[in-house]
C-alpha atoms as one frame of an Amber mdcrd trajectory, in Angstrom:
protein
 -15.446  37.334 -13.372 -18.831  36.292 -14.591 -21.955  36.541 -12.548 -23.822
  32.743 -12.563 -26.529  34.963 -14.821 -23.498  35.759 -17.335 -22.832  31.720
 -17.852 -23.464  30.229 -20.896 -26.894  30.071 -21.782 -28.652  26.559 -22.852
 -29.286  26.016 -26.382 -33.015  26.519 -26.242 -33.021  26.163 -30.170 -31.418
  22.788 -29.982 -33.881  21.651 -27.586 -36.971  21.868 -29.811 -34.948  21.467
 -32.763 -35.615  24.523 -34.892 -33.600  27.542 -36.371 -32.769  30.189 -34.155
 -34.638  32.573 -37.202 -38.000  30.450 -36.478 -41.357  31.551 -36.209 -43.943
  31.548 -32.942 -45.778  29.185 -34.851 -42.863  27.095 -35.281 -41.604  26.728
 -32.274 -45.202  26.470 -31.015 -45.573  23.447 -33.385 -42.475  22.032 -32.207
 -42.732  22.134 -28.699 -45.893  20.312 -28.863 -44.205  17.306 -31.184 -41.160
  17.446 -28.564 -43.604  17.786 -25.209 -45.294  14.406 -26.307 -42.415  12.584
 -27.148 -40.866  13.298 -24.081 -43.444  13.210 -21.603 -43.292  10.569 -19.002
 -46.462   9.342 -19.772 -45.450   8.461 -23.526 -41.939   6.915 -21.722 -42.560
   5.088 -18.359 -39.605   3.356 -18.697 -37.509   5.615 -18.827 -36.281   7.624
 -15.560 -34.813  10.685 -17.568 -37.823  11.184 -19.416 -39.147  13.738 -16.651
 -36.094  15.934 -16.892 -35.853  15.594 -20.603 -39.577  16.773 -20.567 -38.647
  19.813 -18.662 -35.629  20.580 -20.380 -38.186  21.130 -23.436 -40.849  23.035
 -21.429 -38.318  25.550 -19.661 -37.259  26.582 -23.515 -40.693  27.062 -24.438
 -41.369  29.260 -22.217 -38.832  31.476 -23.217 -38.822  31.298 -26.914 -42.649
  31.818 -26.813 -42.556  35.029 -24.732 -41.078  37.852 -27.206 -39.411  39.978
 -24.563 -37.427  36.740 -23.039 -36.559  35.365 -26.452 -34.730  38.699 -27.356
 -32.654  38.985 -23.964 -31.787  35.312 -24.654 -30.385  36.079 -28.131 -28.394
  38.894 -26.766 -26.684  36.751 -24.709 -26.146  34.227 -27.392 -24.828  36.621
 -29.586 -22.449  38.192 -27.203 -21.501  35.210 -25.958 -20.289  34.170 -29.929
 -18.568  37.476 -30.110 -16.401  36.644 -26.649 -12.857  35.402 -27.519 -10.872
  32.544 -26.235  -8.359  35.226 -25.196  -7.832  39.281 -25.877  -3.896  40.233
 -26.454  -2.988  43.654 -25.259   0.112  45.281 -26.782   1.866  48.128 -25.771
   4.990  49.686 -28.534   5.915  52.330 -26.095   8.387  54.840 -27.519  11.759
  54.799 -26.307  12.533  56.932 -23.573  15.315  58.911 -22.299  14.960  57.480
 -18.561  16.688  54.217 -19.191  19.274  55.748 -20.684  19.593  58.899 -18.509
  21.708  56.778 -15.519  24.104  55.472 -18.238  24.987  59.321 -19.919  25.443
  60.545 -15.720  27.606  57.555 -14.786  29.702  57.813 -18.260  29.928  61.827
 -17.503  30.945  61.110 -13.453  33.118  58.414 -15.286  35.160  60.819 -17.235
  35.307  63.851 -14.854  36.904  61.222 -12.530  39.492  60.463 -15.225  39.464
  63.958 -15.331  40.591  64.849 -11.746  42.949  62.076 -11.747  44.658  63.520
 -15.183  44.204  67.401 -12.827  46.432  65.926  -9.977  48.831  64.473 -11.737
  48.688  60.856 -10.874  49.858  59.504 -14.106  52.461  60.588 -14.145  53.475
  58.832  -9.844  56.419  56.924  -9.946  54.655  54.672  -7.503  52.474  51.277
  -9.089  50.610  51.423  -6.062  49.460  55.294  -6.023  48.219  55.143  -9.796
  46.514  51.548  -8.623  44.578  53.196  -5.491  43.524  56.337  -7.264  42.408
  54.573 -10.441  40.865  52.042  -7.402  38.669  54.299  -5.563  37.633  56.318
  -8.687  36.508  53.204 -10.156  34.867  52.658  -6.973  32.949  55.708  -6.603
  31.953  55.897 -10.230  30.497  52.412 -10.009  28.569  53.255  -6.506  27.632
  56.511  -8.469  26.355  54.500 -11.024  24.200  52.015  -8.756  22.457  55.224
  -7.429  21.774  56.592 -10.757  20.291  53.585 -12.015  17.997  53.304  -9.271
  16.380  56.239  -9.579  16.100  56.194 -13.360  15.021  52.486 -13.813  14.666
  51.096 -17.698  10.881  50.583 -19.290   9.803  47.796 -21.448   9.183  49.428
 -24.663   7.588  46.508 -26.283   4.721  45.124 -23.768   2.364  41.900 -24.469
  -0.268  41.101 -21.995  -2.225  37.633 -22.792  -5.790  37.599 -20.757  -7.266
  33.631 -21.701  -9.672  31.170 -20.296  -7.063  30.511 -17.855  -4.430  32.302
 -17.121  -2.963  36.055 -17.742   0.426  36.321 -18.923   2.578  39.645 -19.802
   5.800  39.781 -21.870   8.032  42.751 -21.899  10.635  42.968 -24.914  10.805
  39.061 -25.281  11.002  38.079 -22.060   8.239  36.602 -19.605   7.752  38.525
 -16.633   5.265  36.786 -15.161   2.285  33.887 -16.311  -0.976  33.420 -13.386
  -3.489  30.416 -13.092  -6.695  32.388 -12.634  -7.140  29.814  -9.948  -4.437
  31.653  -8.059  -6.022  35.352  -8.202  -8.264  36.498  -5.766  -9.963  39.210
  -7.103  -9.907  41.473 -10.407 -10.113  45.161  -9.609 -11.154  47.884 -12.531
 -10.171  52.006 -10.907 -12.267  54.440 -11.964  -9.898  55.898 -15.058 -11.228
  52.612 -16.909  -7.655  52.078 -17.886  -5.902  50.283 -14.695  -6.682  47.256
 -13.287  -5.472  45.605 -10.409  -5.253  41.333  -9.690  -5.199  40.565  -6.128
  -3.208  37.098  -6.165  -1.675  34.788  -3.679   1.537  35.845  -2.477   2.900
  32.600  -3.599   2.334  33.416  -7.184   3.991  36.780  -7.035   7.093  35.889
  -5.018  10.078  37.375  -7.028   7.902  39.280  -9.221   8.826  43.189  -9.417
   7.304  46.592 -11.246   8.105  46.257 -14.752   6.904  49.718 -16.170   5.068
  50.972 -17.856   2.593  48.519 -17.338   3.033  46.519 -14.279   3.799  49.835
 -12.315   3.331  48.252  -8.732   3.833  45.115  -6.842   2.527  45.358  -3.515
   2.403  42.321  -0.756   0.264  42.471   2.170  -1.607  39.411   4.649  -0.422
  36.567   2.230  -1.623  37.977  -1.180   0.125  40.076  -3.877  -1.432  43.400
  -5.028  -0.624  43.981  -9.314  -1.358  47.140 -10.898  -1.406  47.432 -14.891
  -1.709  50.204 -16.671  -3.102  49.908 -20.284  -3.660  53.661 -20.986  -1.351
  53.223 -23.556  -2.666  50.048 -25.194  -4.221  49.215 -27.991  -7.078  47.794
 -26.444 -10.803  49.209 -26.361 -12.296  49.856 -22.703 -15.362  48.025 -23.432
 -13.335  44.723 -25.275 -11.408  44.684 -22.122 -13.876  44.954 -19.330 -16.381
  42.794 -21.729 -13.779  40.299 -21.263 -13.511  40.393 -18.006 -16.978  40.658
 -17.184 -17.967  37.234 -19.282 -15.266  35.282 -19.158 -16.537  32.545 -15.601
 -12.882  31.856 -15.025 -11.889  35.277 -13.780 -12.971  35.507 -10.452 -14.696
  38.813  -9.474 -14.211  39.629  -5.500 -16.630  42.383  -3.696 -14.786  45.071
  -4.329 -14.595  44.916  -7.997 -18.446  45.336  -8.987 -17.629  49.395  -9.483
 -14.332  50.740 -10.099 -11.797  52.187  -7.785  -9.860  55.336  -7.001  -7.462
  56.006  -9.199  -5.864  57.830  -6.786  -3.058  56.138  -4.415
């Protein structure tokens, strides 16, 4: 998601060969010994000897201007404190919901059992009256059940989501539910609470994959791509690590939506 300013920088220091803690008059005196050695004129020979030369002017001129210098050590020192990868976890407490369908269904389960016991159909001297009525109880508790567990689907209580150099994965209670090249996302998208982000990917990528709350909330497909929401309110990562990350790591690619945050409505 870098911008080609947010790259890494050069190693100016290297260049003239001092200490990043060197004085002007240091690096004054060392871009003159490293100017003559590498000026073409001192190396006619030698066809790299122009670019070396300007390799060692273009770091001169910013580690001799105070105001550059600094901006260039801010980058080098934020680029040092940029990790390979940032690990999100998420120990959510667990809930009632995913549980919820399996008390209803057990409770339509046994008032069944309950309206067979009413009706007397024990007690049939027929095989094949006690066999339909057991049957189509067992029937309608286990369509009951279907419905019930729709509407109250189970949530992940123990959430990993692994952002690297190439490739986000997220792992809910031991299992993988779903690992993405960067190469195959579109675009990263930060919403305005500063706690959801969306990854517009290629359809491909995102074929079987489904919600898997409470962090991937929403899988949405539309023209050949895959919309997927996350929601790390409930993380234990900082804002600014995360979109820090995002912002500096070059492998994330950043589309023209996501330069300011969207809606977090919808």
């Amino acid at each position: 998601m870098a911008r080609s300013d947010d790259a890494s920088p050069p190693d100016y220091y290297a260049r003239l060969g001092v200490r990043p803690s060197a004085s002007r008059e240091e690096i004054r005196a060392a871009y003159r010994e490293k100017a003559q050695a590498t000026h073409p004129d001192q190396n006619p020979d030698d066809p790299a000897a122009a670019e070396r030369f300007q390799k060692v002017k273009e770091a001169y001129q910013v580690l001799r201007d105070p105001e550059r210098r600094a901006q260039y050590d801010d980058v080098r020192a934020a680029r040092k404190r940029l990790p390979d990868g940032l690990t999100i976890n998420q120990q959510a407490p667990a809930g009632c919901s995913g549980y919820l369908w399996r008390v209803l269904a057990g409770m339509v389960a046994v008032g069944l059992f309950l309206v067979l016991e009413a009706l007397d159909v024990w007690a049939a001297s027929s095989v094949w009256t006690i066999g339909l009525a057991v049957g189509g109880a067992s029937l309608v508790a286990g369509g009951i059940a279907v419905l019930l567990a729709r509407q109250f689907p189970d949530e992940a209580t123990d959430v990993m989501v692994r952002l690297t150099q190439s490739e986000v994965l997220m792992r809910a209670d031991g299992h993988t539910t779903f690992r993405i090249d960067w190469a195959d996302v579109r675009t990263v998208r930060p919403r305005d609470d500063g706690r959801t982000i969306e990854l517009v990917v290629d359809r491909t990528a995102a074929r079987h994959l489904r919600p898997a709350p409470p962090v991937l909330t929403r899988v949405e497909r539309e023209n050949g791509r895959a919309i997927l929401r996350l929601d790390l309110s409930d993380t234990d990562v900082p804002r600014d690590v995360l979109f820090s990350f995002l912002r500096e790591t070059s492998a994330i690619p950043a589309g023209p939506d996501s330069a300011a945050p969207r809606s977090a409505s919808g």
